[in-house]
CSV table of C-alpha atoms and ligand atoms in Angstrom, one decimal:
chain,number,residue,atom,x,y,z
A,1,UNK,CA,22.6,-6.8,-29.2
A,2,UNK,CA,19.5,-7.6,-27.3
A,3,UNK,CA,16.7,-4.6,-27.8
A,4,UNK,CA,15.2,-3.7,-24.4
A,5,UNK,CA,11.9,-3.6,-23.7
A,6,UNK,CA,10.0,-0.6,-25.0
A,7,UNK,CA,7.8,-0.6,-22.0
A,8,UNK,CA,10.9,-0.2,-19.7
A,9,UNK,CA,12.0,3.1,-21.7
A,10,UNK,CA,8.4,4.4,-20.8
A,11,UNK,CA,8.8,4.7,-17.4
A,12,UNK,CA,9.8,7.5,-15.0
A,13,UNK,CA,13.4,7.6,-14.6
A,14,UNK,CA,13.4,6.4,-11.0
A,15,UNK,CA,11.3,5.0,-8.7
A,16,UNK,CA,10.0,7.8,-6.4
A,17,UNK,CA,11.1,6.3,-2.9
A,18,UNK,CA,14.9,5.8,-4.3
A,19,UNK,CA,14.9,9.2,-5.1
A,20,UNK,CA,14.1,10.3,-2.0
A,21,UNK,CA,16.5,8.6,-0.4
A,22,UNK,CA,19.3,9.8,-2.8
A,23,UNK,CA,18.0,13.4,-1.9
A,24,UNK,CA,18.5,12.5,1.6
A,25,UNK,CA,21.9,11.2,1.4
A,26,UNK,CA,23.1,14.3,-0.6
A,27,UNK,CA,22.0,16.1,2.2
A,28,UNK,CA,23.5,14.4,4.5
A,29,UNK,CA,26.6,14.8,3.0
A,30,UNK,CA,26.6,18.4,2.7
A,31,UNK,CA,25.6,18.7,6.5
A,32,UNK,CA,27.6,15.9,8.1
A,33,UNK,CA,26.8,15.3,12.2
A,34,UNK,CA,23.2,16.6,11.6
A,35,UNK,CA,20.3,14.3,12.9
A,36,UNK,CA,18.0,13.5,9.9
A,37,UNK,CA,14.2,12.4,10.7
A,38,UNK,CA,12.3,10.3,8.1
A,39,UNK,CA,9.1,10.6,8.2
A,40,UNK,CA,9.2,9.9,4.6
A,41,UNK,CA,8.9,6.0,3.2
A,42,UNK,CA,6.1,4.4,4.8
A,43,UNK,CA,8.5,1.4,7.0
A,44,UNK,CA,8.1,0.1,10.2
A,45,UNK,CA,10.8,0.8,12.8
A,46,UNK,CA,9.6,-1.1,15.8
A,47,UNK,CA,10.3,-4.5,16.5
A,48,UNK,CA,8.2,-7.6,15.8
A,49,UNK,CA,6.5,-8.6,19.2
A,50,UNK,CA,7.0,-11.8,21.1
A,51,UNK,CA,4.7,-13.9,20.1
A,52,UNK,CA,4.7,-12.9,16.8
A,53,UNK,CA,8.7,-13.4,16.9
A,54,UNK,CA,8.5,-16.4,18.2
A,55,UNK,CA,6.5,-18.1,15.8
A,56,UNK,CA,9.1,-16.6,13.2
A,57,UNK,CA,11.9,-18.2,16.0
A,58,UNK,CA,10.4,-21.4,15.7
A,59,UNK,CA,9.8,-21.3,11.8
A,60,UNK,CA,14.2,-21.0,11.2
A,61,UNK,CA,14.6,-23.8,14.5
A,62,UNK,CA,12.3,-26.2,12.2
A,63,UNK,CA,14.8,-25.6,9.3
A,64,UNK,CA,17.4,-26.6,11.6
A,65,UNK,CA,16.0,-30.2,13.0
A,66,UNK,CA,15.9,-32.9,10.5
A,67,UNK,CA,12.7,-34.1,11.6
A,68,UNK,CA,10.9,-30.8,11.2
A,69,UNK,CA,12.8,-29.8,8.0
A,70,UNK,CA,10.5,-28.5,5.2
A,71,UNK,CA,12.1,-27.5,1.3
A,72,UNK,CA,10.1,-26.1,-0.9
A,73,UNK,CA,6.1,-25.8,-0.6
A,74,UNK,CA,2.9,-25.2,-1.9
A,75,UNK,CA,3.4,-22.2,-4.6
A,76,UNK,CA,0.2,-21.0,-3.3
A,77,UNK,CA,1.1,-20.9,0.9
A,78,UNK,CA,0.9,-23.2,3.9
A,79,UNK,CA,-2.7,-24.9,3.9
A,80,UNK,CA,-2.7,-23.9,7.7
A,81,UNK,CA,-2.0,-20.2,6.6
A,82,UNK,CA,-4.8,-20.2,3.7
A,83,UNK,CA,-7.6,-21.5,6.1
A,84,UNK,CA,-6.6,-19.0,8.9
A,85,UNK,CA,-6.7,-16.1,6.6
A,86,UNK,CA,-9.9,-16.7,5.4
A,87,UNK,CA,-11.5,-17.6,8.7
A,88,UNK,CA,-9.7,-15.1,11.2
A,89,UNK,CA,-9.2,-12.2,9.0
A,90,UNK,CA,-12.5,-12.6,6.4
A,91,UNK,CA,-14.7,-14.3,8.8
A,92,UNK,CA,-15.2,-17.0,5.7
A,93,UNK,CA,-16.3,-14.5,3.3
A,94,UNK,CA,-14.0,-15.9,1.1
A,95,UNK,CA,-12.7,-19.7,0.8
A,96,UNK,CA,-8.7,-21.3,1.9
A,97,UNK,CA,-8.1,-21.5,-1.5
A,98,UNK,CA,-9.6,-18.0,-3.0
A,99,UNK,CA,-6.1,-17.2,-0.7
A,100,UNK,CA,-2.8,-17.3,-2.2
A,101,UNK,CA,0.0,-16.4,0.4
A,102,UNK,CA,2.4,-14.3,-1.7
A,103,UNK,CA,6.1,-12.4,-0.4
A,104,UNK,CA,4.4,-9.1,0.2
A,105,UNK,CA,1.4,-7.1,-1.8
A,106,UNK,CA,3.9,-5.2,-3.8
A,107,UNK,CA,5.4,-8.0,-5.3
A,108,UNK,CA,2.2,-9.4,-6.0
A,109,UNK,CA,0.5,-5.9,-7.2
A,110,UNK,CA,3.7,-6.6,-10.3
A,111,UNK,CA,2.5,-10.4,-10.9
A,112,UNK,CA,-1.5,-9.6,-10.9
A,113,UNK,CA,-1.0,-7.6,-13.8
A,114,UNK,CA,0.5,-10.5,-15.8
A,115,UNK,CA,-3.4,-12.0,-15.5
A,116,UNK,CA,-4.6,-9.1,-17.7
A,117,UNK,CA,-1.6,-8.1,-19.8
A,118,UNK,CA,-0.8,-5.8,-22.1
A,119,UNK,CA,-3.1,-3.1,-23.4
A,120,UNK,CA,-5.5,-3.1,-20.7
A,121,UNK,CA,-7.4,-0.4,-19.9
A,122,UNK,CA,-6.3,1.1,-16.0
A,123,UNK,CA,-7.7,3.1,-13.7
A,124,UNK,CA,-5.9,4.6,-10.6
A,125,UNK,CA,-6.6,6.8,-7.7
A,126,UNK,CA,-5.1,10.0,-8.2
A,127,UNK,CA,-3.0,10.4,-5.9
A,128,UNK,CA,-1.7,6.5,-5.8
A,129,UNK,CA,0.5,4.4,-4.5
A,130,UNK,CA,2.8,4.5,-7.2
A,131,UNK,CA,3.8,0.7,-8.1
A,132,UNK,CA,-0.2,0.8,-9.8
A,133,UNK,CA,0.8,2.8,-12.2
A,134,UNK,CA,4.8,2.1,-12.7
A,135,UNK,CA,3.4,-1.7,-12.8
A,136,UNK,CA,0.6,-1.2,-15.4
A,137,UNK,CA,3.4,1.2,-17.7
A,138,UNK,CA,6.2,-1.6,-17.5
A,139,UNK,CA,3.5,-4.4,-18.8
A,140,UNK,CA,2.8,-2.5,-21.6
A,141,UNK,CA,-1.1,-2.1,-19.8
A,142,UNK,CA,-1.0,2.0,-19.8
A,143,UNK,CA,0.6,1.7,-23.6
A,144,UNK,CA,2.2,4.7,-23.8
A,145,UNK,CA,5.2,6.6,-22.6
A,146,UNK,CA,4.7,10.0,-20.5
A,147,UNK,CA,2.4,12.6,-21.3
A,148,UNK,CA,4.0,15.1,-19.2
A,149,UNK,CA,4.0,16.2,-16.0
A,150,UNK,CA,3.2,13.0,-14.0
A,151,UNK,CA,0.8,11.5,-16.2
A,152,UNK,CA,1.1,8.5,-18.6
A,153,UNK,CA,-0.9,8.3,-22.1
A,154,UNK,CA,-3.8,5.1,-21.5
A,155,UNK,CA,-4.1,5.2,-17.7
A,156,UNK,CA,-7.0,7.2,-16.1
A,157,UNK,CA,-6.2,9.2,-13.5
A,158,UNK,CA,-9.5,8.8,-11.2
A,159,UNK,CA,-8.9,12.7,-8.9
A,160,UNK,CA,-9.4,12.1,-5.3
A,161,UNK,CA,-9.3,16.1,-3.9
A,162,UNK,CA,-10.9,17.8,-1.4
A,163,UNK,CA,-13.7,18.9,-3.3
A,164,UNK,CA,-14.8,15.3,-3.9
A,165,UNK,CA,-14.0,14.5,-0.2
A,166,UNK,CA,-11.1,12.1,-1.9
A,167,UNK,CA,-13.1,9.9,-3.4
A,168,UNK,CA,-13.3,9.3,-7.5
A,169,UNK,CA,-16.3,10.1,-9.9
A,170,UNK,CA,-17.3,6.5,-11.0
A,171,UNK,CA,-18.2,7.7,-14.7
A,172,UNK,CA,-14.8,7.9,-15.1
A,173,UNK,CA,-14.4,4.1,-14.8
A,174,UNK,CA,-13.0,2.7,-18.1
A,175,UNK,CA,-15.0,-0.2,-19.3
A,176,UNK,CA,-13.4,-3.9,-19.3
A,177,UNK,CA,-10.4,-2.7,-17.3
A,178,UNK,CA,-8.9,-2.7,-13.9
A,179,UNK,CA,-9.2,-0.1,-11.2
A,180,UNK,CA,-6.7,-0.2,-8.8
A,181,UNK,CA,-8.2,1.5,-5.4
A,182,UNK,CA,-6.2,1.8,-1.7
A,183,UNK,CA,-8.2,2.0,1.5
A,184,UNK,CA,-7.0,3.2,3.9
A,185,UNK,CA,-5.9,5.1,1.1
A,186,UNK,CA,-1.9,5.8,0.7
A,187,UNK,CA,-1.0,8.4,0.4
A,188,UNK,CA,-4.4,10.1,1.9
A,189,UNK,CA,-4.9,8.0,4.7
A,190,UNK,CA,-8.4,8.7,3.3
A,191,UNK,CA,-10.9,5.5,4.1
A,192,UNK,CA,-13.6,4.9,1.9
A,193,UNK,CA,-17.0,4.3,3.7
A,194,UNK,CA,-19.4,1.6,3.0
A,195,UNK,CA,-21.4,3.3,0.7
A,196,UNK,CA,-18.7,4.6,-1.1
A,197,UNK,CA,-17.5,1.3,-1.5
A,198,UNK,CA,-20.6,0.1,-2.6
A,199,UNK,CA,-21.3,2.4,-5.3
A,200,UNK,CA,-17.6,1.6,-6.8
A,201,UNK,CA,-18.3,-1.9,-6.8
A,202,UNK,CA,-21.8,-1.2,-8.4
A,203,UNK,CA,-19.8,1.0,-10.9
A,204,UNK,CA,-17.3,-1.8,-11.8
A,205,UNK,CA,-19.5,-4.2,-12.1
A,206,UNK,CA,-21.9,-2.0,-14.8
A,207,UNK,CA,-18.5,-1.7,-16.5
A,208,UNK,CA,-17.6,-5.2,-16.7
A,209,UNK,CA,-14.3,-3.9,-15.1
A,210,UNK,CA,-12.1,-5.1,-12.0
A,211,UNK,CA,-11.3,-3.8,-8.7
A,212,UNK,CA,-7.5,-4.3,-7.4
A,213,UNK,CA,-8.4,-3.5,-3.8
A,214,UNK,CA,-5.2,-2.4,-1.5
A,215,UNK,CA,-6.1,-3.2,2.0
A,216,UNK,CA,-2.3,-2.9,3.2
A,217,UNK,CA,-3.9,-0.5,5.7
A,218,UNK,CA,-6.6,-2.4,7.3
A,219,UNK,CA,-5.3,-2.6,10.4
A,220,UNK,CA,-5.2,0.7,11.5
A,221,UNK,CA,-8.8,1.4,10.7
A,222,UNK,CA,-10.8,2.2,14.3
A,223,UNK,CA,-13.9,3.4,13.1
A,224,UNK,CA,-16.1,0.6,13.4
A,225,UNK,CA,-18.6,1.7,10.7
A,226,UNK,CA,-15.4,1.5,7.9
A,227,UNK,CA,-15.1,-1.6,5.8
A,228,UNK,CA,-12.0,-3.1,6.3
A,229,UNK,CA,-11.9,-5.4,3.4
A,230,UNK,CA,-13.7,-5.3,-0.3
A,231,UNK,CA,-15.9,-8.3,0.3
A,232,UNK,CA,-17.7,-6.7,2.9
A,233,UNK,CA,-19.6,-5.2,0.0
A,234,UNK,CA,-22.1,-7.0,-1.6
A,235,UNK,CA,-21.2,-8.2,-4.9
A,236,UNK,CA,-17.6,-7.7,-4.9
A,237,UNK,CA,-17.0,-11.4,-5.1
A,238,UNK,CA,-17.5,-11.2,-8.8
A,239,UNK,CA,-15.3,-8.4,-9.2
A,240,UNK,CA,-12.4,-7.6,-6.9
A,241,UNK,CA,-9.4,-9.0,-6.2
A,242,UNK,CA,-7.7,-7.8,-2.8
A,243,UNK,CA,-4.2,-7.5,-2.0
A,244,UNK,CA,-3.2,-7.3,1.5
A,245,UNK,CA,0.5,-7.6,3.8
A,246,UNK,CA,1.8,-8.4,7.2
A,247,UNK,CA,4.0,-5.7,6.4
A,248,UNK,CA,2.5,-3.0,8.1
A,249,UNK,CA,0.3,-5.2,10.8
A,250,UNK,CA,3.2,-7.5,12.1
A,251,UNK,CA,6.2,-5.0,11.2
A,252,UNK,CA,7.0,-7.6,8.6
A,253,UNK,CA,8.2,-4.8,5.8
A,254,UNK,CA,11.5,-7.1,5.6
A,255,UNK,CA,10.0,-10.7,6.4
A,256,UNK,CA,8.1,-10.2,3.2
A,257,UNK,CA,5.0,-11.4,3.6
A,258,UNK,CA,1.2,-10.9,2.2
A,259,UNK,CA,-1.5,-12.6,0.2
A,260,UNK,CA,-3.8,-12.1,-2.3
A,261,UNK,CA,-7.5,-13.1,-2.6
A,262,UNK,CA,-8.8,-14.2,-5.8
A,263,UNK,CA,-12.1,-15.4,-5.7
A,264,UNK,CA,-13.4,-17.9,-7.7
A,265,UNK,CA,-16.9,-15.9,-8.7
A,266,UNK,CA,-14.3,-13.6,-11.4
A,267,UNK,CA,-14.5,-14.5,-14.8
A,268,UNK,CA,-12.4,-12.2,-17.9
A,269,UNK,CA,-14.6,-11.8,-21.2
A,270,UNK,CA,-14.5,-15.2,-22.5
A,271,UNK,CA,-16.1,-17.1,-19.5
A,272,UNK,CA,-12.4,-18.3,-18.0
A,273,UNK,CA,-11.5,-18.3,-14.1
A,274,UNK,CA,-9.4,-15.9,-13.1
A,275,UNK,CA,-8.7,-17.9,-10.0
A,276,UNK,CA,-7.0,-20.8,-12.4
A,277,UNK,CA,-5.3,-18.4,-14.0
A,278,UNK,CA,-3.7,-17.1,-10.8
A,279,UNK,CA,-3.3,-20.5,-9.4
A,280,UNK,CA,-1.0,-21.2,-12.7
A,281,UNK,CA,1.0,-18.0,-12.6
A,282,UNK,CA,1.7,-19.2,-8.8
A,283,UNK,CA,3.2,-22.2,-9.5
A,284,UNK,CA,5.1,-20.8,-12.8
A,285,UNK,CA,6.9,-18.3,-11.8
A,286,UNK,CA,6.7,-17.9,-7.8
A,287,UNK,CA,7.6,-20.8,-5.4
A,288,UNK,CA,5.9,-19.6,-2.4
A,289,UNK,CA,6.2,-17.2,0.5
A,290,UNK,CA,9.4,-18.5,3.1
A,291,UNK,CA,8.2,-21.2,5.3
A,292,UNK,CA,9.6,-19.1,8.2
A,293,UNK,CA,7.6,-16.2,7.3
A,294,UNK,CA,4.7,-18.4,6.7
A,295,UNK,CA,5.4,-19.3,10.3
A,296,UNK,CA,5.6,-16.1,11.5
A,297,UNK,CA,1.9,-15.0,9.8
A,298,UNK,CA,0.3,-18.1,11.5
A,299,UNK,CA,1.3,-17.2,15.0
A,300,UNK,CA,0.7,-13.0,14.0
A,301,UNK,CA,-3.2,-14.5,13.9
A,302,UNK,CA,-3.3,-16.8,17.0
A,303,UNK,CA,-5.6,-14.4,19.4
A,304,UNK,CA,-2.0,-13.3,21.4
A,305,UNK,CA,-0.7,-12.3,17.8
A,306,UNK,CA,-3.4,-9.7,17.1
A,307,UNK,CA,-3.6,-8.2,20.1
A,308,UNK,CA,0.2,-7.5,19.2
A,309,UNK,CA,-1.3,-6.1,16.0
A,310,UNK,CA,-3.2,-4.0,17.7
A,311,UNK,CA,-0.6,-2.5,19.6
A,312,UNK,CA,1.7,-2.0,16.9
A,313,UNK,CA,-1.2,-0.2,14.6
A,314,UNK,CA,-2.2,1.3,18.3
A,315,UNK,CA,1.4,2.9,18.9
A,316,UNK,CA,2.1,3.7,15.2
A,317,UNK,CA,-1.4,5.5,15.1
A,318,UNK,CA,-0.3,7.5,18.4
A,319,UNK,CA,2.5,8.9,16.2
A,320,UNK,CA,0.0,9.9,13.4
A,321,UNK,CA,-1.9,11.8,16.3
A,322,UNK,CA,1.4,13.8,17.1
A,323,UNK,CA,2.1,14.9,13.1
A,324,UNK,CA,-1.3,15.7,12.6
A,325,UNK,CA,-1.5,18.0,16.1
A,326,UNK,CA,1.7,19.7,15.0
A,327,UNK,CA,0.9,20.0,11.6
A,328,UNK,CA,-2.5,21.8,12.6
A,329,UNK,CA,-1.1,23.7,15.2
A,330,UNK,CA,1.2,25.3,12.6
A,331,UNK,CA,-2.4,25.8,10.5
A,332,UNK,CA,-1.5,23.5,7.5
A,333,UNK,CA,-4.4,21.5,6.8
A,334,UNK,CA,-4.6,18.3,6.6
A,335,UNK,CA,-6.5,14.4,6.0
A,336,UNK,CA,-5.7,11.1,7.1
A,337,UNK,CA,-3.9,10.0,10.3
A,338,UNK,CA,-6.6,8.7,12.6
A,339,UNK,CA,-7.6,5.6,10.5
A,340,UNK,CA,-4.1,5.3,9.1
A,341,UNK,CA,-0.5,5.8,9.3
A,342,UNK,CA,-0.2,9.0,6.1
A,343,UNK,CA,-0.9,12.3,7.1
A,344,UNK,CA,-1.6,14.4,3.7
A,345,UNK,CA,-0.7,18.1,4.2
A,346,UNK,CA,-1.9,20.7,2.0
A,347,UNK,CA,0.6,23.7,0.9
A,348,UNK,CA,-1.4,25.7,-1.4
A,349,UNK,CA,0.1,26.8,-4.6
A,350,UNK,CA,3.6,25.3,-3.6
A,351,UNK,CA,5.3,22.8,-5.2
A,352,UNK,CA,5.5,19.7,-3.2
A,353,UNK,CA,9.1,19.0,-4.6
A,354,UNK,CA,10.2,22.6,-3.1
A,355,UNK,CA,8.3,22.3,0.1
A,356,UNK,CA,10.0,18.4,0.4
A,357,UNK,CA,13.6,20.6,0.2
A,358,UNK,CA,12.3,23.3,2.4
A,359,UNK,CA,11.3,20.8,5.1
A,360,UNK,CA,14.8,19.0,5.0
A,361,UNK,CA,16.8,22.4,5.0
A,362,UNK,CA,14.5,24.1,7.8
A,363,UNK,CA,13.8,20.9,10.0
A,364,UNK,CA,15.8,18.1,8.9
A,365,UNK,CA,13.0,16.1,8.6
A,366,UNK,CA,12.3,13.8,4.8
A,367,UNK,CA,9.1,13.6,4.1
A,368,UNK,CA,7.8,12.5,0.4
A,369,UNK,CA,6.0,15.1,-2.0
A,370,UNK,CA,3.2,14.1,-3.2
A,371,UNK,CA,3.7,15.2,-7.0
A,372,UNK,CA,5.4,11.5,-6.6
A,373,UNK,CA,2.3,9.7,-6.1
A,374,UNK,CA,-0.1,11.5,-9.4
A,375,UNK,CA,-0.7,15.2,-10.5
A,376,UNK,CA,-3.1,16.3,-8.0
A,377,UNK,CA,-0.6,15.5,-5.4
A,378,UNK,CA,1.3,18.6,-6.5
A,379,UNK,CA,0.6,20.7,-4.0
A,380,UNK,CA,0.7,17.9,-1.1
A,381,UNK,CA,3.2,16.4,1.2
A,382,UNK,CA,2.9,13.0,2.7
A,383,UNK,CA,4.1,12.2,6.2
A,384,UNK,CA,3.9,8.9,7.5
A,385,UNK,CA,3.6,7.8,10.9
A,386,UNK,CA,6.7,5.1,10.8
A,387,UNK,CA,9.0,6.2,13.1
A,388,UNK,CA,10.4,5.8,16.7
A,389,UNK,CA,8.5,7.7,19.2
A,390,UNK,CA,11.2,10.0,20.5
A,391,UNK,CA,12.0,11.0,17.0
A,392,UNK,CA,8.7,11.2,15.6
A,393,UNK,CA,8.5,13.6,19.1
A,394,UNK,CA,11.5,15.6,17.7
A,395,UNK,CA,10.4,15.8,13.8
A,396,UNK,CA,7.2,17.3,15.6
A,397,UNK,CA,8.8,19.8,17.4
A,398,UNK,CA,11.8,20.7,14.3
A,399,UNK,CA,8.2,21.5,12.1
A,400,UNK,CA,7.5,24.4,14.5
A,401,UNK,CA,10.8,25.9,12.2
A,402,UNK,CA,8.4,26.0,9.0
A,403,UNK,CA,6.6,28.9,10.6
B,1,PGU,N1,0.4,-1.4,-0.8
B,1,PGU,C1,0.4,-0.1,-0.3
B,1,PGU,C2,-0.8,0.7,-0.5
B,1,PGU,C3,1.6,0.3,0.3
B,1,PGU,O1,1.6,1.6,0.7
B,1,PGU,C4,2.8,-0.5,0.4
B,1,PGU,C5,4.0,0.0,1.0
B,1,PGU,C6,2.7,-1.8,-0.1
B,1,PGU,C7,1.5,-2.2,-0.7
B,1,PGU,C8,3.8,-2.7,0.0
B,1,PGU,O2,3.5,-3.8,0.8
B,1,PGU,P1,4.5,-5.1,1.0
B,1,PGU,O3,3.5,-6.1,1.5
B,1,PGU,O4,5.5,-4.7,2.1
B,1,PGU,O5,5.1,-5.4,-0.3
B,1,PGU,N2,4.3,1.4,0.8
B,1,PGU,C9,5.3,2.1,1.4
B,1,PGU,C10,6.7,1.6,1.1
B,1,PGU,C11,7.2,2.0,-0.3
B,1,PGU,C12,7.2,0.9,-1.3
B,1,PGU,O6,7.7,1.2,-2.4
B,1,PGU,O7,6.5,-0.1,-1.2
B,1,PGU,C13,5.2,3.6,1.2
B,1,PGU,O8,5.9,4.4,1.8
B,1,PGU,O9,4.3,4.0,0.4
């Protein structure tokens, strides 16, 4: 018999999207016929737009033509793809090859960790998206099973609450570890401002520690005055890695595709390149991005492909505006929404498990509790802004029952 990896029996049962969804069907079996409204996992529903499309058309019709066939290719992503990134989306704030083209942040979120390892000290946002801290406990990083409630022995929970307008006291920083930070924030749709920013990457650097920086969300940010990426910060060059997705931008949740930057200027403890290092995880155990996808990303950056991004974000914002009016309306207060797609409702003193049931019995609408993303998100519920207009129209107007 094989023994199974101890950091495997130190996780949550299940992973907390799953679980919603097996709530959901259970319901729907007990009310068969009944129209159920998710605004619950955070995954786009509208279709990929034409020029956008059409680069992923072309991408498979290459495959097809043996003069345009391509196998396998660089582990690290179309040249093309690297230098557009860099230039379009950072402006050249950080080099082609500080970019690593990757099947989606999530999936790279699990490899990153493999850089640091076991027994690292980590740092999240409490509340989080949860794959920071489920990815640090199955490494071994967190190195320890459950404390209880939500909260796992070795990882610092950094509270983000209302009375800290969401955004963590730095003291709490471990020193030599990773801090794994999301703006715009999910499950908030809190974004940091500049200064904020600043003084965490101030903070990191004092500790000799490492920002992961999520910037899944960047797209839907609007105020001007927000930082949209890490390295507008000075200094964060030497300290932060960011992690970013078509996902949400493009609607490419099931094209898979994302990047990571890792720039050159980080070194660990003994002086090594964390760049290398990521460059030889790459090649060892990923073999690159599709080529189709990589196709896809290339024309979502042509000047026609983001001003498709900005509709998308435009008209999944325009659904944030409608939860957050009917939410308010109702007097349930609530963050997040205009600079993302999360709305975070507050139910004082419930149980965001109970209200999750109450609002699929009352409205038939899933959304997710936020106990499932840290322990201040107990008395929370996310709602997220992914959904077709007409039903995010009719999830609006089903709320109106939790009065
Ligand atoms: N980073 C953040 C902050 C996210 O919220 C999500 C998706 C991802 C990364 C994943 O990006 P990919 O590039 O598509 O891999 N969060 C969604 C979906 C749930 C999940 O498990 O990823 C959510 O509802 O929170």
């Amino acid at each position: 018999m094989v023994q199974r990896n101890p950091c495997i029996a130190n996780i949550k049962t299940a992973y907390l999207f799953p679980e919603i969804a097996r709530r959901r069907r259970e319901y729907a079996a007990a009310h068969p016929g009944v129209k159920i409204i998710s605004l619950g996992v955070g995954n786009t529903t509208e279709p990929v737009f034409p020029h956008t499309g059409g680069g992923l058309s072309a991408g498979a019709a290459a495959l097809a033509a043996s003069e345009t066939y391509t196998g396998y290719g660089d582990e690290q992503g179309l040249t093309a793809l690297r230098e557009k990134i860099a230039a379009v989306l950072y402006k050249g704030m950080v080099a082609a090859d500080e970019v690593f083209i990757s099947d989606g942040a999530k999936c790279d979120i699990g490899r990153l960790q493999l850089l640091f390892g076991a027994g690292t000290q980590a740092a999240v946002q409490d509340p989080s998206y949860p794959v920071y801290v489920d990815g640090s406990v199955l490494i071994g990083a967190a190195g320890g099973a459950m404390q209880g409630g939500a909260v796992y022995r070795g990882l610092t929970y950094l509270p983000c609450v209302e009375e800290n307008n969401y955004f963590p006291d730095l003291d709490m920083i471990p020193p030599n570890g990773l801090v794994y930070f999301c703006s715009p924030n999910n499950p908030t749709g809190v974004v940091s401002d500049r200064k904020q920013l600043a003084a965490l990457v101030e903070a990191v650097r004092g500790k000799g520690s490492i920002i992961i920086f999520d910037a899944a969300y960047c797209e839907y940010i609007r105020d001007p005055a927000l930082p949209r990426s890490i390295y507008e910060i000075e200094g964060a060059k030497s300290c932060a890695i960011e992690v970013n997705s078509f996902s949400k931008s493009a609607g490419f949740t099931g094209v898979r595709l994302g990047w990571s930057v890792v720039p050159k200027d980080i070194t660990y403890t003994s002086g090594e390149s964390v760049n290398t290092d990521w460059n030889r995880i790459c090649t060892t155990i990923f073999n690159g991005a599709s080529n189709i996808a990589q196709a896809g990303g290339l024309a979502a950056l042509d000047n026609e492909g983001l001003k498709e991004t900005r509709a998308l974000t435009d008209f999944y914002l325009g659904n944030a505006k409608l939860i957050r009016d009917a939410l308010e309306h109702l007097e349930i207060s609530c963050v997040g929404g205009d600079n993302s797609p999360y709305i975070w409702a507050h139910f004082p003193g419930r149980d965001s498990w109970d209200v999750f049931s109450e609002i699929l019995e009352k409205c038939q609408v899933v959304c997710t509790p936020g106990a499932g993303f840290g322990p201040t998100g107990q008395n929370f519920i996310r709602f997220s802004a992914f959904g077709h207009r007409a039903d995010v129209e009719e999830a609006c107007i089903r709320l109106g029952n939790l009065k």
